[in-house]
PDB file of N, CA and C and ligand atoms in Angstrom:
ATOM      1  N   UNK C   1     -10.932 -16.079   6.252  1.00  0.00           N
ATOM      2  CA  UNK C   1     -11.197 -15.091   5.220  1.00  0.00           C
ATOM      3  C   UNK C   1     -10.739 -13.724   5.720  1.00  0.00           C
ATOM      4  N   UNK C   2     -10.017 -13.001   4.801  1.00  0.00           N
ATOM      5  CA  UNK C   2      -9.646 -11.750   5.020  1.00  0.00           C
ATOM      6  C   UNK C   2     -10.621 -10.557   5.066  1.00  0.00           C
ATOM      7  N   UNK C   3     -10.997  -9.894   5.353  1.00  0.00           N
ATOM      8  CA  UNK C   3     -11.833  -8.789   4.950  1.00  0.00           C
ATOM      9  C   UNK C   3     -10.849  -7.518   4.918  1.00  0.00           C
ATOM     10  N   UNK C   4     -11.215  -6.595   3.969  1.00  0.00           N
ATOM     11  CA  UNK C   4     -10.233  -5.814   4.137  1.00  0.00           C
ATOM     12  C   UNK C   4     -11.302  -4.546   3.676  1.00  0.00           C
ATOM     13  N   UNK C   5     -11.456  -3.660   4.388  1.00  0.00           N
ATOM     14  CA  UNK C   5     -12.379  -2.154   4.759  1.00  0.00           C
ATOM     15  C   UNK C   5     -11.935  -0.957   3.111  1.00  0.00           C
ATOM     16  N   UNK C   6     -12.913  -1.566   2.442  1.00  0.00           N
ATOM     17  CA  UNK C   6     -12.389  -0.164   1.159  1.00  0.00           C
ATOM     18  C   UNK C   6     -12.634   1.051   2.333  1.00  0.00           C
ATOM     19  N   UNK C   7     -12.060   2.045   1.302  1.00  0.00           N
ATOM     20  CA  UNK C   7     -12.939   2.952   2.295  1.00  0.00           C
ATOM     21  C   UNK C   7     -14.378   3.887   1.441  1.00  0.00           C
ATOM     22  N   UNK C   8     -14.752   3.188   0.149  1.00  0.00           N
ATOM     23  CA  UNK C   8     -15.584   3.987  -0.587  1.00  0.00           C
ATOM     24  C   UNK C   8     -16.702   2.524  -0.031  1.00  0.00           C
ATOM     25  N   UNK C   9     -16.549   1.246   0.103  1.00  0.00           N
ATOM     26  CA  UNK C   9     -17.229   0.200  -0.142  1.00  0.00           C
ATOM     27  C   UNK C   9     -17.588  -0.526   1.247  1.00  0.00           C
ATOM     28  N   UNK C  10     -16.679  -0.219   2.069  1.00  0.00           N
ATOM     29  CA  UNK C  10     -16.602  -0.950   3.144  1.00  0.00           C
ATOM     30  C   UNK C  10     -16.154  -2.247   2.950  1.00  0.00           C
ATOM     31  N   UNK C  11     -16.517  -2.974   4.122  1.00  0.00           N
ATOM     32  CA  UNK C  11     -15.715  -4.319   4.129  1.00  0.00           C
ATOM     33  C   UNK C  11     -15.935  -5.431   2.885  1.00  0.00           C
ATOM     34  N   UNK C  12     -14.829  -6.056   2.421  1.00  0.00           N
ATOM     35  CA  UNK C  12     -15.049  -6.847   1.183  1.00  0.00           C
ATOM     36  C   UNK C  12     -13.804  -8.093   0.961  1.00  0.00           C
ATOM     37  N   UNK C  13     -14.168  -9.368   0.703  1.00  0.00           N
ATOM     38  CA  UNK C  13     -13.348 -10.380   0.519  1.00  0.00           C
ATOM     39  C   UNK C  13     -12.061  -9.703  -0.202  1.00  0.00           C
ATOM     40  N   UNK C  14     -10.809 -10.281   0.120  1.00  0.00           N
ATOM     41  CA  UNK C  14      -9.578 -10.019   0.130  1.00  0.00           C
ATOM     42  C   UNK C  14      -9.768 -10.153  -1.261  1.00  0.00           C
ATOM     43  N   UNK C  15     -10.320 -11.518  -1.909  1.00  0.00           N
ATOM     44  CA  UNK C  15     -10.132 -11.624  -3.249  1.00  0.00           C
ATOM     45  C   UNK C  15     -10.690 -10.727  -4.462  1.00  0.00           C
ATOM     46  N   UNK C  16     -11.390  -9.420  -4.019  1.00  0.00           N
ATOM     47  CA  UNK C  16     -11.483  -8.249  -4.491  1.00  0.00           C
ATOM     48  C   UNK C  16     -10.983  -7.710  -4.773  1.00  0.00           C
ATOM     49  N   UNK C  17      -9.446  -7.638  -4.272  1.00  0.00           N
ATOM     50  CA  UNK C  17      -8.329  -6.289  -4.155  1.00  0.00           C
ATOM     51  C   UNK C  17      -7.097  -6.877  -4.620  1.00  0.00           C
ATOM     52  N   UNK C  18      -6.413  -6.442  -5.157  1.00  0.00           N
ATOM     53  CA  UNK C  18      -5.027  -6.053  -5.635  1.00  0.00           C
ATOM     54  C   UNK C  18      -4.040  -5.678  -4.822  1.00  0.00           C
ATOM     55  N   UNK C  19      -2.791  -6.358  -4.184  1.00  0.00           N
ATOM     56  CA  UNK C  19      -1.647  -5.576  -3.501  1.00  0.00           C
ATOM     57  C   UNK C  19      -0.940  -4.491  -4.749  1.00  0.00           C
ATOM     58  N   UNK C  20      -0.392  -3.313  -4.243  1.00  0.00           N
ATOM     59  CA  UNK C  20       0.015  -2.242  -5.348  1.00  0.00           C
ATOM     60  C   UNK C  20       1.426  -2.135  -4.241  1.00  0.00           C
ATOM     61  N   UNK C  21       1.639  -3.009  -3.318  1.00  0.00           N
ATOM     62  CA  UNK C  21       2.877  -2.558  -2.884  1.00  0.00           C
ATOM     63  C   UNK C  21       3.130  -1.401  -1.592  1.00  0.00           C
ATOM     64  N   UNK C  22       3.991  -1.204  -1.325  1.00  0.00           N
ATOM     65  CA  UNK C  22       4.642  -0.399  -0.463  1.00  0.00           C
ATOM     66  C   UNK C  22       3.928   1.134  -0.730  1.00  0.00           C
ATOM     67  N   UNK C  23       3.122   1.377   0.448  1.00  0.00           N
ATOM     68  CA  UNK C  23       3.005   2.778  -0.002  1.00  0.00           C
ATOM     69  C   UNK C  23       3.885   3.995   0.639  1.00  0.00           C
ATOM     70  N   UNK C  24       3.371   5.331  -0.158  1.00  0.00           N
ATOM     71  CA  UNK C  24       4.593   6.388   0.431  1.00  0.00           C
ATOM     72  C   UNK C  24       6.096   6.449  -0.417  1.00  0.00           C
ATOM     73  N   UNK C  25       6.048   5.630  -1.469  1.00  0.00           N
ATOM     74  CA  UNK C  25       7.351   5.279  -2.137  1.00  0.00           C
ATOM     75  C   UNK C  25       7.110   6.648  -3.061  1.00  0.00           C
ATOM     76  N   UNK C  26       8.025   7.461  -2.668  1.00  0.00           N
ATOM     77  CA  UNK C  26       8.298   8.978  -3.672  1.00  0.00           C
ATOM     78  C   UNK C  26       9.590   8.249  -4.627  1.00  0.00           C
ATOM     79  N   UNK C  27       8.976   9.028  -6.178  1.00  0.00           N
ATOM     80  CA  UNK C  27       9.498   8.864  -7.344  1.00  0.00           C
ATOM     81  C   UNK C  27      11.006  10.272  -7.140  1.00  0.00           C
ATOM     82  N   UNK C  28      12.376   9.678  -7.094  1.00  0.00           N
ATOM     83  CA  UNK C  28      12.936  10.862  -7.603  1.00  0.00           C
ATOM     84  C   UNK C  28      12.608  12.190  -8.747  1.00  0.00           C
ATOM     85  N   UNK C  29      12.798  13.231  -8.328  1.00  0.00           N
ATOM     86  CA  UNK C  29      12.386  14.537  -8.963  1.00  0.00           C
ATOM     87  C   UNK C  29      13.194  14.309 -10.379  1.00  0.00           C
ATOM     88  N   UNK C  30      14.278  13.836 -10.075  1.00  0.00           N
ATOM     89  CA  UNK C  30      15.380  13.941 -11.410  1.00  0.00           C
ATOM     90  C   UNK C  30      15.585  12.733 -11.626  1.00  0.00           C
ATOM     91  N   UNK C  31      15.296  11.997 -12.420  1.00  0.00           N
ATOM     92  CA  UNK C  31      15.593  10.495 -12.198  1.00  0.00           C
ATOM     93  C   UNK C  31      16.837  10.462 -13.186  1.00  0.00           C
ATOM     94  N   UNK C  32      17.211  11.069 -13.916  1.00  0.00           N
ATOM     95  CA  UNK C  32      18.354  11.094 -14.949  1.00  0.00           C
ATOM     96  C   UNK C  32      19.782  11.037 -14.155  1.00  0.00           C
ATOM     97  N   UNK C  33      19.368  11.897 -13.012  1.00  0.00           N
ATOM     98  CA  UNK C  33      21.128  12.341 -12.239  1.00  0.00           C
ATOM     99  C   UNK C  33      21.441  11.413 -11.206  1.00  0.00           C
ATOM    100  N   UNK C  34      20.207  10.323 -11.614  1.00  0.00           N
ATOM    101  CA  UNK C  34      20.828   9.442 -10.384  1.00  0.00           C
ATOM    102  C   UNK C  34      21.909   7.947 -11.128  1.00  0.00           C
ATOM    103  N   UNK C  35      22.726   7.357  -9.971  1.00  0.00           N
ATOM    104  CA  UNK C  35      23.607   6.123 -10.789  1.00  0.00           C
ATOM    105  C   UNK C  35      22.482   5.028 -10.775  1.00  0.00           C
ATOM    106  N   UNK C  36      23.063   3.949 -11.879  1.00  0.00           N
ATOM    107  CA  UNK C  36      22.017   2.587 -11.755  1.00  0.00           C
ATOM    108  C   UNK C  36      22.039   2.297 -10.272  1.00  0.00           C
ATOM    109  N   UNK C  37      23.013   1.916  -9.385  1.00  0.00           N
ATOM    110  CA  UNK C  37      22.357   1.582  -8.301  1.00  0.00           C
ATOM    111  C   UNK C  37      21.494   2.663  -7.516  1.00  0.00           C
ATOM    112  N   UNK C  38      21.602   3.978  -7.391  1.00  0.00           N
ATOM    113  CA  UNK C  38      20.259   4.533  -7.273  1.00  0.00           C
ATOM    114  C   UNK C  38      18.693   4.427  -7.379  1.00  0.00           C
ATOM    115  N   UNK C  39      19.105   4.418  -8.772  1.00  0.00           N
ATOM    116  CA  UNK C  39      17.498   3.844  -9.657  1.00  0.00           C
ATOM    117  C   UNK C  39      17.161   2.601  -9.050  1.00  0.00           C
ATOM    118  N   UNK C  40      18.419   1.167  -9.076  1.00  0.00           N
ATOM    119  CA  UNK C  40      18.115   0.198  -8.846  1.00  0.00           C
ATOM    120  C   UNK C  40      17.226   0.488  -6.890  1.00  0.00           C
ATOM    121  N   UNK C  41      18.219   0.894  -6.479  1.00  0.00           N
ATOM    122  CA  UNK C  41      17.393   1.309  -4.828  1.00  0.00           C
ATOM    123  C   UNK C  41      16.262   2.051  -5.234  1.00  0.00           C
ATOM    124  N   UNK C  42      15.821   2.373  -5.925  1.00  0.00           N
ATOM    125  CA  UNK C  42      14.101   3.262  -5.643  1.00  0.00           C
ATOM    126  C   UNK C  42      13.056   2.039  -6.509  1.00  0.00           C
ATOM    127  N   UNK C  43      13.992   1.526  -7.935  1.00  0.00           N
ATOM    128  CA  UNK C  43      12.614   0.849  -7.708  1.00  0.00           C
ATOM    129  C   UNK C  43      12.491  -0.404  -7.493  1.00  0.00           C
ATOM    130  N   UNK C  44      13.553  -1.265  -6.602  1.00  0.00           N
ATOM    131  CA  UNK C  44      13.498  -2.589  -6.099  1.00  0.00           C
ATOM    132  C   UNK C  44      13.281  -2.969  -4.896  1.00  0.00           C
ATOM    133  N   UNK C  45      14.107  -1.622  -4.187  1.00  0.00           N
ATOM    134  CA  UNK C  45      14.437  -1.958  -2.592  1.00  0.00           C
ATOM    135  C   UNK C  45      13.304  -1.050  -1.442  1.00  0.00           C
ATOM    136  N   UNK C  46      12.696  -2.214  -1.036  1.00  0.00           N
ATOM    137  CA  UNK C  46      11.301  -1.935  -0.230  1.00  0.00           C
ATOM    138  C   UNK C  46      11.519  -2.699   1.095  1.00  0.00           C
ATOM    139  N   UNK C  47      10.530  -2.058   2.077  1.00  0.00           N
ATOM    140  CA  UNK C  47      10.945  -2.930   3.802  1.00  0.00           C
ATOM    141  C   UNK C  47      10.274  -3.850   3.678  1.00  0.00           C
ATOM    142  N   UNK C  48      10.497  -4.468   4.585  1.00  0.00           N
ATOM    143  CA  UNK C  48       9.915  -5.714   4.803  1.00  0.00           C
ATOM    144  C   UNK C  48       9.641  -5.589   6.104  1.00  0.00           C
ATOM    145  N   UNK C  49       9.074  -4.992   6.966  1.00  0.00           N
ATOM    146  CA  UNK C  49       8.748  -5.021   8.382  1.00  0.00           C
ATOM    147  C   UNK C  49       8.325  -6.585   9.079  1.00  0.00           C
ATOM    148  N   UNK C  50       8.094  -6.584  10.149  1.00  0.00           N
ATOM    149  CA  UNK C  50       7.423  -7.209  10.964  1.00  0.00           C
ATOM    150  C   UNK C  50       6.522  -6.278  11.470  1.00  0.00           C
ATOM    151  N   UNK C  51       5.670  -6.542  11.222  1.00  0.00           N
ATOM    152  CA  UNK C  51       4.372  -5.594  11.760  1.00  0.00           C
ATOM    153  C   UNK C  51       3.872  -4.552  10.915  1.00  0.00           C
ATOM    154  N   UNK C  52       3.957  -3.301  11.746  1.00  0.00           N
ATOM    155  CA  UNK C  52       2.920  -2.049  11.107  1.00  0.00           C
ATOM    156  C   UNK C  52       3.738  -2.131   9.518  1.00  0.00           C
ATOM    157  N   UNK C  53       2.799  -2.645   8.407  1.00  0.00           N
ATOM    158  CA  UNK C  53       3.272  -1.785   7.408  1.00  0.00           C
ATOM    159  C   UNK C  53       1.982  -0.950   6.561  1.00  0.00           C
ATOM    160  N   UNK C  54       2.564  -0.276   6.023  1.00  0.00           N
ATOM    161  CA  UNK C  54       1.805   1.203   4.955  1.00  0.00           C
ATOM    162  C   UNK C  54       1.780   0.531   3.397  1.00  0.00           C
ATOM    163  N   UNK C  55       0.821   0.693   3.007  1.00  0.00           N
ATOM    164  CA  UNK C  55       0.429  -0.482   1.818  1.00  0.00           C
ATOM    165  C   UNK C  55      -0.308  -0.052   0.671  1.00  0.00           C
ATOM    166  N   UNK C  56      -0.103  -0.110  -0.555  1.00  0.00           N
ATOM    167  CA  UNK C  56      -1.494   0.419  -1.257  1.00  0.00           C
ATOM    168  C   UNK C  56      -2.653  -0.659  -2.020  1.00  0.00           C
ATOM    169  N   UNK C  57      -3.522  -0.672  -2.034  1.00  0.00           N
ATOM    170  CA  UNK C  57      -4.340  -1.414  -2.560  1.00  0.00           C
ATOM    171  C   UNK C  57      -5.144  -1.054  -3.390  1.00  0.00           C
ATOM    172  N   UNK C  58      -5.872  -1.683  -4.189  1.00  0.00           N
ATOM    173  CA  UNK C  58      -6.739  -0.804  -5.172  1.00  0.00           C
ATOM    174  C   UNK C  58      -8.267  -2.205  -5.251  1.00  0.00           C
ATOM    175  N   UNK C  59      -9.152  -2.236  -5.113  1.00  0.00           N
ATOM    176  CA  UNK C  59     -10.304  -2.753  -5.337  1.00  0.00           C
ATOM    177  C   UNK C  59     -10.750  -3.059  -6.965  1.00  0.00           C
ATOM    178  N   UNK C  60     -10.182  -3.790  -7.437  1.00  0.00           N
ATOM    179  CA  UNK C  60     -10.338  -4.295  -8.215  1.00  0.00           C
ATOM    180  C   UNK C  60     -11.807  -5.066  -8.728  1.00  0.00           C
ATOM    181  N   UNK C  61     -12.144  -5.800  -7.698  1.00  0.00           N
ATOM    182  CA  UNK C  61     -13.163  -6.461  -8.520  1.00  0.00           C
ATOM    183  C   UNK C  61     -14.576  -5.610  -7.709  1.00  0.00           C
ATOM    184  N   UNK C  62     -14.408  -4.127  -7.598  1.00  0.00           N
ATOM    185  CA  UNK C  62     -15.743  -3.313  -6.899  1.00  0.00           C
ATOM    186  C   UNK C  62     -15.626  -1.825  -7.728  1.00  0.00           C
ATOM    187  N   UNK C  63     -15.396  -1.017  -6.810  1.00  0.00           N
ATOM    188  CA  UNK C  63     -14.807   0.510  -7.132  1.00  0.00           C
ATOM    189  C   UNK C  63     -13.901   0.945  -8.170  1.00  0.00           C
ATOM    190  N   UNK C  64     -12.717  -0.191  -7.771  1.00  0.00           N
ATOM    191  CA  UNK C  64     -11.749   0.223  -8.927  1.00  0.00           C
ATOM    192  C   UNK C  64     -10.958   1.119  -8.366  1.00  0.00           C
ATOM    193  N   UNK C  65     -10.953   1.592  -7.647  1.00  0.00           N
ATOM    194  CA  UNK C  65      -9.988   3.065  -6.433  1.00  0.00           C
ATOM    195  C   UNK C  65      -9.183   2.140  -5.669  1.00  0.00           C
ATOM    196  N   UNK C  66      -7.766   3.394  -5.717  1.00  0.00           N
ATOM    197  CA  UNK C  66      -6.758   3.282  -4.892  1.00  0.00           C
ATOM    198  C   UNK C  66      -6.760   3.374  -3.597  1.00  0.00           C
ATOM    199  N   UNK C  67      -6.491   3.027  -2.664  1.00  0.00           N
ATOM    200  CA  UNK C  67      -6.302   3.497  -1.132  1.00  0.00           C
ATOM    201  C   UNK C  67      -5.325   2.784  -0.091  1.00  0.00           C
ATOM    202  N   UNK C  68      -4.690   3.317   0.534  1.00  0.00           N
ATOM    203  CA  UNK C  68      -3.201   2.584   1.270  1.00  0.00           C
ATOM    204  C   UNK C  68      -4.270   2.169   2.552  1.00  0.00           C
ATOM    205  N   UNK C  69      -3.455   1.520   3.204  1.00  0.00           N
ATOM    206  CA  UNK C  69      -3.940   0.686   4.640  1.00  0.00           C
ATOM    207  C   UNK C  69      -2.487   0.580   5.288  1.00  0.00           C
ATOM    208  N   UNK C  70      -2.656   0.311   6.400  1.00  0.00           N
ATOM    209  CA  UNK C  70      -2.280  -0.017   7.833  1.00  0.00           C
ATOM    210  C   UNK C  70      -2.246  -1.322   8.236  1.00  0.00           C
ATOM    211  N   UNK C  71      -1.163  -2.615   7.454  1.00  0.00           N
ATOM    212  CA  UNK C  71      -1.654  -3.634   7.928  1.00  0.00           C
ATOM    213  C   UNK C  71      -0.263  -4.261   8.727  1.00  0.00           C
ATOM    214  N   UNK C  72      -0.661  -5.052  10.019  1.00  0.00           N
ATOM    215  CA  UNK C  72       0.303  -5.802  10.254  1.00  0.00           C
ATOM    216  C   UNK C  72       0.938  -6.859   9.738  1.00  0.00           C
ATOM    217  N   UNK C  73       2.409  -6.961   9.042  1.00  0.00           N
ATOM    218  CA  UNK C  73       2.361  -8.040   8.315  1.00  0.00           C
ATOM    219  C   UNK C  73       2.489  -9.580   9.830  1.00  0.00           C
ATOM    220  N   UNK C  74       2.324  -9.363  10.716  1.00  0.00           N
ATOM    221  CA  UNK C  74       2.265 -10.645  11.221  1.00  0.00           C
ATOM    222  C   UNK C  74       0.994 -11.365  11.551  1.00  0.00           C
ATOM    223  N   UNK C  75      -0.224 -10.394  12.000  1.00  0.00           N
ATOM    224  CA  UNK C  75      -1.436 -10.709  11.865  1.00  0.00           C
ATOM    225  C   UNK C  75      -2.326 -10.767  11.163  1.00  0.00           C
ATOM    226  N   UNK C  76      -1.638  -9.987   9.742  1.00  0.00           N
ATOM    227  CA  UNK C  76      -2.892  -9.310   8.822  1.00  0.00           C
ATOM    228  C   UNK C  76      -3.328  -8.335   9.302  1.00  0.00           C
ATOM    229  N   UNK C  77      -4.162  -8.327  10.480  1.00  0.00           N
ATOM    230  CA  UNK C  77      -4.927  -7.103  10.569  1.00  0.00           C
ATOM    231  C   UNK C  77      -4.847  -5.846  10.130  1.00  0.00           C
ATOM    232  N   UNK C  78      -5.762  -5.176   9.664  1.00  0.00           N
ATOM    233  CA  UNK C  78      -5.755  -3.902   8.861  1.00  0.00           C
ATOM    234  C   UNK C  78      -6.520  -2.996   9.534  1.00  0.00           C
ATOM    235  N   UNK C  79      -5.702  -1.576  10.328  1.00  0.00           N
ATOM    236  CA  UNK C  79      -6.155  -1.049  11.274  1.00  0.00           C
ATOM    237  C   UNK C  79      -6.664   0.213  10.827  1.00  0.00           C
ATOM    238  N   UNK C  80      -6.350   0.921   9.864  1.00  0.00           N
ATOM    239  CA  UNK C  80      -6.955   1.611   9.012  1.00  0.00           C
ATOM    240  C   UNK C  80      -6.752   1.952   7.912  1.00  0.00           C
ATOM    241  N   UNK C  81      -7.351   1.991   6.769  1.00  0.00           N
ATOM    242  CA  UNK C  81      -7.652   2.629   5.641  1.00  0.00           C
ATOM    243  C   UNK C  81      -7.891   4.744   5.079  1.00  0.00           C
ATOM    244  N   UNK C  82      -7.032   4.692   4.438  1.00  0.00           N
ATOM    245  CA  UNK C  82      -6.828   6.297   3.955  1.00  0.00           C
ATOM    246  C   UNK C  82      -6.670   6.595   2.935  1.00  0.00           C
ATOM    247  N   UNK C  83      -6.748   7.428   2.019  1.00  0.00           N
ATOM    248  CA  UNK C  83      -7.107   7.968   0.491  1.00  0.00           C
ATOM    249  C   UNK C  83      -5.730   8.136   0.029  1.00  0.00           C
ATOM    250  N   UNK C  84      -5.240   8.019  -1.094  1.00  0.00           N
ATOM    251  CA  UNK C  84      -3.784   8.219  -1.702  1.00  0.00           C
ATOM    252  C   UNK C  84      -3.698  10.109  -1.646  1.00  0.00           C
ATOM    253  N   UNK C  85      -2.563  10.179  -1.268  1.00  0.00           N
ATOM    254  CA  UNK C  85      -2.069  11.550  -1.083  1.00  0.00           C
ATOM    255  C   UNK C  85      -2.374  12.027   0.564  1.00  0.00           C
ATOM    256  N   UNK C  86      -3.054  11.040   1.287  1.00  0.00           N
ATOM    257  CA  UNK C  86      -3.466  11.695   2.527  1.00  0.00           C
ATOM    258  C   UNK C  86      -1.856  10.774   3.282  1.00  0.00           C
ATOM    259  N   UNK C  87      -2.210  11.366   4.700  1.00  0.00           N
ATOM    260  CA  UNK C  87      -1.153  11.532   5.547  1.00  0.00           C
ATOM    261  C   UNK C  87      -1.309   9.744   6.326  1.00  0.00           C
ATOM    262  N   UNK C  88      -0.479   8.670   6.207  1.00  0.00           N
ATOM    263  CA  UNK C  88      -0.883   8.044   7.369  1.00  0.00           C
ATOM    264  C   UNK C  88      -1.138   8.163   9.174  1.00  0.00           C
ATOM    265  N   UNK C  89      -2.099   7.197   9.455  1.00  0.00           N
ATOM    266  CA  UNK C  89      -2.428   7.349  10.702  1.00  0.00           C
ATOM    267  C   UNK C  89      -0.880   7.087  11.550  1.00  0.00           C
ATOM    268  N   UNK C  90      -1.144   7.605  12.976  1.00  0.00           N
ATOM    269  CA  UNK C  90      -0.113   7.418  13.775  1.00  0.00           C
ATOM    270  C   UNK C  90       0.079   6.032  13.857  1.00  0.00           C
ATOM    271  N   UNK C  91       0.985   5.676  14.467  1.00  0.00           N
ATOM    272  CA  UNK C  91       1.238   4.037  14.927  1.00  0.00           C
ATOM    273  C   UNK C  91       0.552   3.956  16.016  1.00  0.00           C
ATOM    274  N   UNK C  92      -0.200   2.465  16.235  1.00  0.00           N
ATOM    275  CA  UNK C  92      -1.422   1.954  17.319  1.00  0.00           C
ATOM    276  C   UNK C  92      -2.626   2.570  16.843  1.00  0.00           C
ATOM    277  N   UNK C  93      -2.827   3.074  15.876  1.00  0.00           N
ATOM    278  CA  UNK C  93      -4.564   3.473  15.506  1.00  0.00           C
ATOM    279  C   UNK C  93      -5.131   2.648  14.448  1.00  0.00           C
TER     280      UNK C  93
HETATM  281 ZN1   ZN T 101     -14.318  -0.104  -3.225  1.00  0.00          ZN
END
């Protein structure tokens, strides 16, 4: 079982929450002046790490709030949790 740390709720079954994807993904300012493959790169093309990735989630079946995490995609583990618009943690915290 996953647990994954809201940060309004604390810890709560995975099957609570919602993946929202890649977090940190900035919307172009002008989205008009860009070419289709532009557009197509902002809203298709996302990393795929091994390891540390930056994530957003939203708590669905509790709070209902957004919040990105820190998870490794090879272990799962989720090393910390932070509020949308805040800064992620360094790498190793
Ligand atoms: Zn919550």
């Amino acid at each position: 079982m996953l647990l994954i740390p809201c940060p309004w709720c604390g810890p709560r079954e995975q099957t609570e929450f919602s993946y929202g994807g890649e977090a940190h993904v900035v919307r172009p300012p002008d989205p008009d002046s860009l070419s289709d493959a532009q557009w197509a790169d902002y809203l298709f093309m996302r990393q795929n790490p091994r390891g540390r990735h930056l994530e957003q989630w939203v708590h669905t079946y509790g709070c209902r709030r957004w919040f990105n995490a820190v998870r490794d995609t090879v272990t799962y583990r989720i090393s910390a949790v932070y509020g949308p618009g805040e800064r992620a943690p360094d790498a190793g915290t």
